Short mmCIF file of C-alpha atoms in Angstrom, two decimals:
data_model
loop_
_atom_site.label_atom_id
_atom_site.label_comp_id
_atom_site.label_asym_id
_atom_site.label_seq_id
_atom_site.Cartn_x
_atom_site.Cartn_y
_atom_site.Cartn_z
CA UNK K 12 17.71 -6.42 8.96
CA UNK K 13 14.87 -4.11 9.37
CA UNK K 14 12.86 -4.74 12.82
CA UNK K 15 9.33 -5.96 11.92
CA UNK K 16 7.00 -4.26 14.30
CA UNK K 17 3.58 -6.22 13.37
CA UNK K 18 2.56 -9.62 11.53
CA UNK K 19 -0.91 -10.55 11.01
CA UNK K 20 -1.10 -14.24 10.77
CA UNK K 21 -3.74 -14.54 8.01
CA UNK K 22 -5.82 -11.78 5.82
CA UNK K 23 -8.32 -12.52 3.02
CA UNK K 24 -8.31 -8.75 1.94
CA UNK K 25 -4.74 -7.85 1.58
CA UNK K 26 -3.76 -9.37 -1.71
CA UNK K 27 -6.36 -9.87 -4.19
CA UNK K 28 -7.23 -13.57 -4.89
CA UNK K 29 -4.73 -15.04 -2.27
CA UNK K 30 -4.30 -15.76 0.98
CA UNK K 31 -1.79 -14.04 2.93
CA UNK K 32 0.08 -12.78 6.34
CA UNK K 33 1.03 -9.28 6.43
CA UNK K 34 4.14 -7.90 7.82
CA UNK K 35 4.70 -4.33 8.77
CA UNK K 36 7.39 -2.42 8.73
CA UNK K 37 7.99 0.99 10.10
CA UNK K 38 8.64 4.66 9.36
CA UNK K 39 6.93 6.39 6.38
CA UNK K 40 7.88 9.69 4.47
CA UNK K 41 3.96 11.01 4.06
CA UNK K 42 2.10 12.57 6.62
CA UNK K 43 -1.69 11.67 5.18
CA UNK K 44 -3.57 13.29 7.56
CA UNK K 45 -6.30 10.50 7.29
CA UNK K 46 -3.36 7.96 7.87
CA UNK K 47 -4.46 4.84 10.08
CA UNK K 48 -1.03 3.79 10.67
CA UNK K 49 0.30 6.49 12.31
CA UNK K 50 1.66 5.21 15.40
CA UNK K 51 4.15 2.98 12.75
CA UNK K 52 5.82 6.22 11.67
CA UNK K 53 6.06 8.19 14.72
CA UNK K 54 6.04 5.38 17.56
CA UNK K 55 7.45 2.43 16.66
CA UNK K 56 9.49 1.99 19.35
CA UNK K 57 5.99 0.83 21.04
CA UNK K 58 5.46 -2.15 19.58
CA UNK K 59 7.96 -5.11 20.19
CA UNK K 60 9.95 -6.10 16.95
CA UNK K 61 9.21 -9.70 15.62
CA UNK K 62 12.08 -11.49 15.21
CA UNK K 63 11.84 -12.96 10.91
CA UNK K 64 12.94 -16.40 12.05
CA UNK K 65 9.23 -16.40 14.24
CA UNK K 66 7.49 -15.56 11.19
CA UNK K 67 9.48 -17.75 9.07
CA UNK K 68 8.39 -20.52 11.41
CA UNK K 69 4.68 -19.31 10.87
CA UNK K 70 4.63 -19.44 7.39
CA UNK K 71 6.22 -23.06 7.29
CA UNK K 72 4.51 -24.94 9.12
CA UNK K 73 0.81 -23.06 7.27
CA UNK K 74 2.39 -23.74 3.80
CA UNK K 75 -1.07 -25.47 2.82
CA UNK K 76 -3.03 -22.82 4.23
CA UNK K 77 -0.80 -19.39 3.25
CA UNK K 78 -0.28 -18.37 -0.48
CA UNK K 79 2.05 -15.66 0.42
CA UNK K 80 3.41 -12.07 2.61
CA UNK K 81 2.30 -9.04 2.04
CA UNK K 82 5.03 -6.26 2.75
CA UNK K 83 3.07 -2.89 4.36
CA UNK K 84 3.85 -0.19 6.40
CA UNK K 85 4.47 2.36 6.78
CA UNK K 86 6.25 2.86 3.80
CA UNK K 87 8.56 -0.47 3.18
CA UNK K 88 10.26 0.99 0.49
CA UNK K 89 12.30 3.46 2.84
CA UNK K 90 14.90 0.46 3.89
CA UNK K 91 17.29 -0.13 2.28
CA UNK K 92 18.09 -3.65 3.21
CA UNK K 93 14.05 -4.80 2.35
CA UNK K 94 15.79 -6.67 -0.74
CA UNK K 95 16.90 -8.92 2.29
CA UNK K 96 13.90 -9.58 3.67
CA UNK K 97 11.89 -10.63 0.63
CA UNK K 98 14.60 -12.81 0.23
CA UNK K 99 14.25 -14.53 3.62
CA UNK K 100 10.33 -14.90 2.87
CA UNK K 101 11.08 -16.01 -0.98
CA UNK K 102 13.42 -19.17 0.20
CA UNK K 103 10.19 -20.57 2.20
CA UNK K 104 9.08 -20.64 -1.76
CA UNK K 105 6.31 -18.13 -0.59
CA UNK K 106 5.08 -15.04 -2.93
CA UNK K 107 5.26 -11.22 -1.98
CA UNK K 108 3.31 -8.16 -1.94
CA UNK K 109 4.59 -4.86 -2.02
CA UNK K 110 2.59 -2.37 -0.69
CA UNK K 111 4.22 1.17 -1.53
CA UNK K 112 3.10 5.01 -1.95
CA UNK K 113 5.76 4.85 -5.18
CA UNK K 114 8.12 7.56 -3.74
CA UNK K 115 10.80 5.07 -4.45
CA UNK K 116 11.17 4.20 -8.23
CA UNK K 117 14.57 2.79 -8.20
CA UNK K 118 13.62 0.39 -5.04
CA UNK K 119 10.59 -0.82 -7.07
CA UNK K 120 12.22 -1.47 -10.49
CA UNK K 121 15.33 -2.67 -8.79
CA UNK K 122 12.50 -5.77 -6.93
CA UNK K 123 10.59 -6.21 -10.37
CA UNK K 124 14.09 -6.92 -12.26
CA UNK K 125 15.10 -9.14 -9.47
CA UNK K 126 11.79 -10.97 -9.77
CA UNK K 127 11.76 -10.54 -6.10
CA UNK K 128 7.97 -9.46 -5.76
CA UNK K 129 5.02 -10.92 -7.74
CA UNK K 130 2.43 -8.23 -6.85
CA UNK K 131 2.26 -4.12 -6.25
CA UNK K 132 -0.26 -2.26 -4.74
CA UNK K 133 0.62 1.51 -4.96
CA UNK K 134 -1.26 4.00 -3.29
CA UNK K 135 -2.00 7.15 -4.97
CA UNK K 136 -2.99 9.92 -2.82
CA UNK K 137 -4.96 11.98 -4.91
CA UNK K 138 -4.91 13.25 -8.49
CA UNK K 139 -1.25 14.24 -9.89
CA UNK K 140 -0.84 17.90 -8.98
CA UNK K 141 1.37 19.29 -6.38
CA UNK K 142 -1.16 21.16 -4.87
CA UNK K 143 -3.77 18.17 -4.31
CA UNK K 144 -0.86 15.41 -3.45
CA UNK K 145 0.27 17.83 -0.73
CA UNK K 146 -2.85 18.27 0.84
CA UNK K 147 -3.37 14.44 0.96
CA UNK K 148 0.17 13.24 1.59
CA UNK K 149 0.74 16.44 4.52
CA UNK K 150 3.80 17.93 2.85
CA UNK K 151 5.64 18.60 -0.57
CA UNK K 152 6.10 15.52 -2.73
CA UNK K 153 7.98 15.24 -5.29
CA UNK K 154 5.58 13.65 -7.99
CA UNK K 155 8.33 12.96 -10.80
CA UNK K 156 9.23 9.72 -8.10
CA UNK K 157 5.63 8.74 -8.21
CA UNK K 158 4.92 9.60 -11.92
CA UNK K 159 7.67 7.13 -12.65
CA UNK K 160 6.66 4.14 -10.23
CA UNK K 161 3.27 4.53 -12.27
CA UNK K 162 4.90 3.96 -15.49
CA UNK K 163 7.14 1.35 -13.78
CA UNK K 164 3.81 -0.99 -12.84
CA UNK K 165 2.19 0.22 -16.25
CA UNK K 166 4.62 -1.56 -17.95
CA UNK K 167 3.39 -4.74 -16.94
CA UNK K 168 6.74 -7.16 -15.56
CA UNK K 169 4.48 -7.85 -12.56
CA UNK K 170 1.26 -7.45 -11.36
CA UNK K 171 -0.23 -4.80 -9.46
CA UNK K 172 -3.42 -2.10 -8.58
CA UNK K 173 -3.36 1.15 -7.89
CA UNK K 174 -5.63 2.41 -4.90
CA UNK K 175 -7.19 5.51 -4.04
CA UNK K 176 -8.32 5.87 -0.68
CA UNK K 177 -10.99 8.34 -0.69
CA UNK K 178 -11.70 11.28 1.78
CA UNK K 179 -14.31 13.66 1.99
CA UNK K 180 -13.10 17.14 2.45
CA UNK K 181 -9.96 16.26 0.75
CA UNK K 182 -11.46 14.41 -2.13
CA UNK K 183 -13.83 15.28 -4.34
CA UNK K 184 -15.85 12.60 -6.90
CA UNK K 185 -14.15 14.95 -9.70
CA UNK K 186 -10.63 14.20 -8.16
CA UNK K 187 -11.65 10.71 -8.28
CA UNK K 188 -12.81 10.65 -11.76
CA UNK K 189 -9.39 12.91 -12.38
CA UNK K 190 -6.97 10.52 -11.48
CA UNK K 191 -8.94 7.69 -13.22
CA UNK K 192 -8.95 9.70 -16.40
CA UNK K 193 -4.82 10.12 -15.55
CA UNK K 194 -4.08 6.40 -14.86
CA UNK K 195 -6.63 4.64 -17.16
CA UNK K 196 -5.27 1.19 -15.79
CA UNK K 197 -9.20 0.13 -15.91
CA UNK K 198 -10.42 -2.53 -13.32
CA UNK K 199 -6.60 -2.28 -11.47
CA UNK K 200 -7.67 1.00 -9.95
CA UNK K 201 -9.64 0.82 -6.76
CA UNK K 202 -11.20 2.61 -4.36
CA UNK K 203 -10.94 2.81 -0.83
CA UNK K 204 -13.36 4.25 1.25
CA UNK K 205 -11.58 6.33 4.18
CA UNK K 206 -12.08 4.68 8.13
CA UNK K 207 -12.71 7.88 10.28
CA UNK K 208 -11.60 5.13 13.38
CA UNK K 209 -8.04 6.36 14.40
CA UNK K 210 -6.56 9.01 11.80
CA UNK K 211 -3.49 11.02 12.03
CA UNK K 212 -5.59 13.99 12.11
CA UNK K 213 -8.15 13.51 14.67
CA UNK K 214 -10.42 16.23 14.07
CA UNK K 215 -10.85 13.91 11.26
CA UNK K 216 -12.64 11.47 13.45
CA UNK K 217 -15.80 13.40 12.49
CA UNK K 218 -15.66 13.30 9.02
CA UNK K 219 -18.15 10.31 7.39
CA UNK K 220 -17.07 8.54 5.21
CA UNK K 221 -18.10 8.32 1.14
CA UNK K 222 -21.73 6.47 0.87
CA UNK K 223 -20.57 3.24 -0.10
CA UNK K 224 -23.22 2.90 -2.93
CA UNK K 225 -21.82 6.09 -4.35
CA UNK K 226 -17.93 5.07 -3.96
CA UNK K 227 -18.55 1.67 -5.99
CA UNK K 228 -20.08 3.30 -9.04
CA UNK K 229 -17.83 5.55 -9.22
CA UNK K 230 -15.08 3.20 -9.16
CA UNK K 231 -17.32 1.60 -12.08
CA UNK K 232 -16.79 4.19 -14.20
CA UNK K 233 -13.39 4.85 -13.96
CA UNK K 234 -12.84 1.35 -14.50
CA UNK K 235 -14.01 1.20 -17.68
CA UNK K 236 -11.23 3.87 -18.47
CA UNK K 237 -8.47 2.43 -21.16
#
Protein backbone atom coordinates (compact mmCIF):
# COMPACT_ATOMS: atom_id res chain seq x y z
CA UNK A 1 0.00 0.00 0.00
CA UNK A 2 0.92 3.52 -0.58
CA UNK A 3 3.19 5.03 2.41
CA UNK A 4 1.17 7.79 4.14
CA UNK A 5 3.58 10.56 4.87
CA UNK A 6 1.20 12.92 7.13
CA UNK A 7 -2.20 12.53 9.19
CA UNK A 8 -3.75 15.35 10.88
CA UNK A 9 -5.77 14.05 13.69
CA UNK A 10 -8.77 16.42 13.44
CA UNK A 11 -9.72 19.48 10.89
CA UNK A 12 -12.94 21.54 10.90
CA UNK A 13 -12.05 23.07 7.41
CA UNK A 14 -11.25 20.16 5.25
CA UNK A 15 -14.62 18.73 4.40
CA UNK A 16 -17.47 20.97 4.43
CA UNK A 17 -20.01 20.29 7.25
CA UNK A 18 -18.00 17.36 8.87
CA UNK A 19 -15.49 16.60 10.96
CA UNK A 20 -12.52 14.94 9.74
CA UNK A 21 -8.64 13.66 9.85
CA UNK A 22 -6.70 14.19 6.83
CA UNK A 23 -4.26 11.87 5.37
CA UNK A 24 -1.61 12.76 2.89
CA UNK A 25 -0.23 11.06 0.42
CA UNK A 26 2.70 11.84 -1.74
CA UNK A 27 3.96 12.74 -5.22
CA UNK A 28 1.92 15.06 -7.50
CA UNK A 29 2.05 15.56 -11.40
CA UNK A 30 1.60 19.70 -11.25
CA UNK A 31 4.18 21.96 -10.49
CA UNK A 32 1.80 25.10 -9.18
CA UNK A 33 4.26 27.42 -8.55
CA UNK A 34 2.17 28.81 -5.55
CA UNK A 35 2.00 25.09 -4.31
CA UNK A 36 2.19 24.79 -0.35
CA UNK A 37 2.84 21.22 -0.44
CA UNK A 38 5.79 21.04 -2.16
CA UNK A 39 8.07 19.21 -0.06
CA UNK A 40 5.20 16.09 -0.56
CA UNK A 41 6.15 15.89 -4.24
CA UNK A 42 9.76 16.39 -4.29
CA UNK A 43 10.84 15.22 -0.62
CA UNK A 44 8.91 12.77 0.71
CA UNK A 45 11.39 10.66 1.72
CA UNK A 46 11.61 13.36 4.74
CA UNK A 47 8.83 12.69 6.50
CA UNK A 48 8.40 9.20 8.23
CA UNK A 49 5.53 7.05 6.63
CA UNK A 50 2.52 6.32 9.01
CA UNK A 51 1.84 2.98 9.18
CA UNK A 52 -2.58 2.72 8.19
CA UNK A 53 -3.06 0.30 11.07
CA UNK A 54 -1.89 3.65 13.51
CA UNK A 55 -4.42 5.65 11.90
CA UNK A 56 -6.91 2.99 11.81
CA UNK A 57 -6.45 2.83 15.56
CA UNK A 58 -7.03 6.72 15.66
CA UNK A 59 -10.09 6.80 13.98
CA UNK A 60 -11.61 3.90 16.19
CA UNK A 61 -11.27 4.67 19.20
CA UNK A 62 -12.65 8.85 18.09
CA UNK A 63 -15.65 7.22 16.26
CA UNK A 64 -17.97 9.72 18.33
CA UNK A 65 -15.87 12.54 17.69
CA UNK A 66 -14.62 11.89 13.72
CA UNK A 67 -17.23 11.91 10.82
CA UNK A 68 -14.72 10.84 8.34
CA UNK A 69 -10.86 10.98 6.19
CA UNK A 70 -10.10 13.23 3.93
CA UNK A 71 -7.63 11.82 1.16
CA UNK A 72 -5.00 14.93 0.06
CA UNK A 73 -1.82 15.25 -1.27
CA UNK A 74 -0.14 15.69 -3.28
CA UNK A 75 -2.12 14.34 -5.84
CA UNK A 76 -3.82 10.90 -4.38
CA UNK A 77 -5.09 9.99 -7.51
CA UNK A 78 -1.51 9.06 -8.94
CA UNK A 79 -1.56 5.45 -6.98
CA UNK A 80 -2.77 3.06 -8.20
CA UNK A 81 -3.51 0.89 -5.26
CA UNK A 82 -5.57 4.16 -3.38
CA UNK A 83 -8.79 1.88 -4.13
CA UNK A 84 -7.07 -0.11 -1.21
CA UNK A 85 -6.77 2.35 1.09
CA UNK A 86 -10.26 3.83 1.05
CA UNK A 87 -11.14 0.49 1.58
CA UNK A 88 -9.13 0.05 4.80
CA UNK A 89 -10.69 3.50 6.08
CA UNK A 90 -14.38 2.46 4.69
CA UNK A 91 -14.44 -0.97 6.94
CA UNK A 92 -14.02 1.37 10.20
CA UNK A 93 -17.65 2.46 8.61
CA UNK A 94 -15.97 5.97 8.24
CA UNK A 95 -16.71 8.39 5.06
CA UNK A 96 -14.03 9.73 2.50
CA UNK A 97 -12.89 12.75 0.83
CA UNK A 98 -11.13 12.90 -2.24
CA UNK A 99 -9.17 15.69 -2.78
CA UNK A 100 -7.88 15.64 -6.56
CA UNK A 101 -6.60 18.21 -9.37
CA UNK A 102 -8.94 15.79 -11.85
CA UNK A 103 -5.95 14.68 -14.07
CA UNK A 104 -7.26 11.24 -13.43
CA UNK A 105 -10.84 10.65 -14.84
CA UNK A 106 -10.85 6.96 -14.93
CA UNK A 107 -9.48 6.80 -11.09
CA UNK A 108 -12.37 9.14 -10.12
CA UNK A 109 -15.31 7.46 -11.96
CA UNK A 110 -13.84 4.09 -11.24
CA UNK A 111 -14.28 5.40 -6.87
CA UNK A 112 -17.79 7.05 -7.63
CA UNK A 113 -19.09 3.61 -9.29
CA UNK A 114 -17.58 1.73 -6.47
CA UNK A 115 -19.34 4.03 -4.03
CA UNK A 116 -16.00 4.15 -2.45
CA UNK A 117 -15.91 8.05 -1.78
CA UNK A 118 -18.86 10.21 -0.62
CA UNK A 119 -17.29 13.64 -1.34
CA UNK A 120 -14.83 15.42 -4.17
CA UNK A 121 -13.12 18.45 -3.95
CA UNK A 122 -11.34 19.15 -7.32
CA UNK A 123 -9.06 21.83 -7.73
CA UNK A 124 -9.12 23.81 -10.80
CA UNK A 125 -6.13 25.78 -11.49
CA UNK A 126 -7.30 28.46 -13.48
CA UNK A 127 -9.75 29.01 -16.33
CA UNK A 128 -9.78 26.08 -19.13
CA UNK A 129 -7.16 27.15 -21.66
CA UNK A 130 -3.85 25.62 -22.17
CA UNK A 131 -2.13 28.65 -21.96
CA UNK A 132 -3.59 29.84 -18.42
CA UNK A 133 -3.63 26.04 -16.86
CA UNK A 134 0.09 25.91 -17.74
CA UNK A 135 1.05 28.92 -16.16
CA UNK A 136 -0.80 27.85 -12.92
CA UNK A 137 -0.17 24.12 -12.92
CA UNK A 138 3.99 24.81 -14.10
CA UNK A 139 3.86 22.64 -17.21
CA UNK A 140 1.60 21.30 -20.15
CA UNK A 141 -1.64 19.69 -19.03
CA UNK A 142 -3.61 17.92 -20.80
CA UNK A 143 -7.14 19.54 -20.10
CA UNK A 144 -9.36 16.81 -21.99
CA UNK A 145 -8.44 14.63 -18.39
CA UNK A 146 -9.69 17.54 -16.41
CA UNK A 147 -12.58 18.62 -18.74
CA UNK A 148 -13.88 15.13 -18.17
CA UNK A 149 -13.43 14.80 -14.23
CA UNK A 150 -15.63 18.11 -14.39
CA UNK A 151 -18.36 16.46 -16.18
CA UNK A 152 -17.72 13.32 -14.05
CA UNK A 153 -18.68 15.41 -10.57
CA UNK A 154 -21.32 17.46 -12.70
CA UNK A 155 -23.17 14.56 -13.06
CA UNK A 156 -24.07 14.39 -9.61
CA UNK A 157 -23.42 10.32 -8.20
CA UNK A 158 -21.62 12.04 -5.31
CA UNK A 159 -20.99 15.13 -3.87
CA UNK A 160 -18.38 17.51 -4.42
CA UNK A 161 -16.93 21.49 -4.94
CA UNK A 162 -14.76 22.72 -7.14
CA UNK A 163 -12.03 25.24 -5.78
CA UNK A 164 -10.09 27.89 -7.19
CA UNK A 165 -7.26 28.99 -5.34
CA UNK A 166 -6.58 32.42 -6.33
CA UNK A 167 -3.19 34.20 -7.09
CA UNK A 168 -2.36 37.53 -7.92
CA UNK A 169 -0.05 37.81 -10.82
CA UNK A 170 -1.34 34.62 -12.12
CA UNK A 171 -4.98 35.32 -11.63
CA UNK A 172 -6.90 37.89 -12.61
CA UNK A 173 -10.77 38.72 -11.14
CA UNK A 174 -11.71 38.18 -15.01
CA UNK A 175 -10.09 34.62 -14.88
CA UNK A 176 -12.07 34.16 -11.86
CA UNK A 177 -15.28 35.27 -13.20
CA UNK A 178 -14.09 33.06 -16.50
CA UNK A 179 -14.01 29.86 -15.02
CA UNK A 180 -17.23 30.58 -13.01
CA UNK A 181 -18.99 31.47 -16.23
CA UNK A 182 -17.28 27.83 -17.58
CA UNK A 183 -18.34 25.65 -14.58
CA UNK A 184 -21.63 27.33 -13.50
CA UNK A 185 -21.87 24.67 -10.58
CA UNK A 186 -23.22 27.85 -8.42
CA UNK A 187 -22.51 27.84 -4.58
CA UNK A 188 -20.09 24.40 -5.17
CA UNK A 189 -17.41 26.65 -6.56
CA UNK A 190 -15.14 28.32 -4.08
CA UNK A 191 -12.52 30.40 -3.68
CA UNK A 192 -9.35 30.16 -2.11
CA UNK A 193 -7.34 32.91 -1.29
CA UNK A 194 -3.49 32.04 -2.04
CA UNK A 195 -1.00 31.75 1.47
CA UNK A 196 2.26 33.56 0.31
CA UNK A 197 3.80 31.37 3.66
CA UNK A 198 5.94 28.58 1.96
CA UNK A 199 5.27 28.35 -1.97
CA UNK A 200 7.02 26.34 -4.50
CA UNK A 201 8.12 29.45 -6.03
CA UNK A 202 9.59 31.54 -3.43
CA UNK A 203 9.95 34.72 -5.06
CA UNK A 204 6.36 34.25 -4.55
CA UNK A 205 6.72 34.86 -0.88
CA UNK A 206 6.23 38.55 -1.76
CA UNK A 207 3.23 38.47 -3.53
CA UNK A 208 -0.07 39.59 -1.15
CA UNK A 209 -2.59 37.94 -1.28
CA UNK A 210 -6.37 38.89 -2.84
CA UNK A 211 -8.17 41.48 -0.26
CA UNK A 212 -10.35 39.14 1.35
CA UNK A 213 -13.43 41.50 1.08
CA UNK A 214 -12.85 41.53 -2.63
CA UNK A 215 -12.27 37.55 -3.01
CA UNK A 216 -15.76 36.79 -1.19
CA UNK A 217 -17.88 38.92 -3.49
CA UNK A 218 -16.52 37.77 -6.13
CA UNK A 219 -17.07 34.30 -5.24
CA UNK A 220 -20.77 35.79 -4.71
CA UNK A 221 -21.24 36.39 -8.02
CA UNK A 222 -20.08 33.53 -9.61
CA UNK A 223 -22.11 31.64 -7.35
CA UNK A 224 -25.14 32.72 -8.47
CA UNK A 225 -24.00 31.26 -11.94
CA UNK A 226 -26.47 28.23 -13.18
Amino acid sequence: MTEIKGFLETSFVDWPGKICSVIFLPHCNFRCPYCHNHPLIFHPEQYASIPIEEILSYLRSHRDWVDGVCLTGGEPTLHSDLPLLIREIRRQRFLVKLDTNGSNPQMLTDLIEARQIDFVSLDVKAPLDSFSYRRSTGLPTNLSLISRSIEILKRGAVEYEFRMTVVPGFHKEEDIRSLGSQLRVGRRFVLQNFNPENPLDPSLKKTLPFDPQVLRKIEREIQGLI
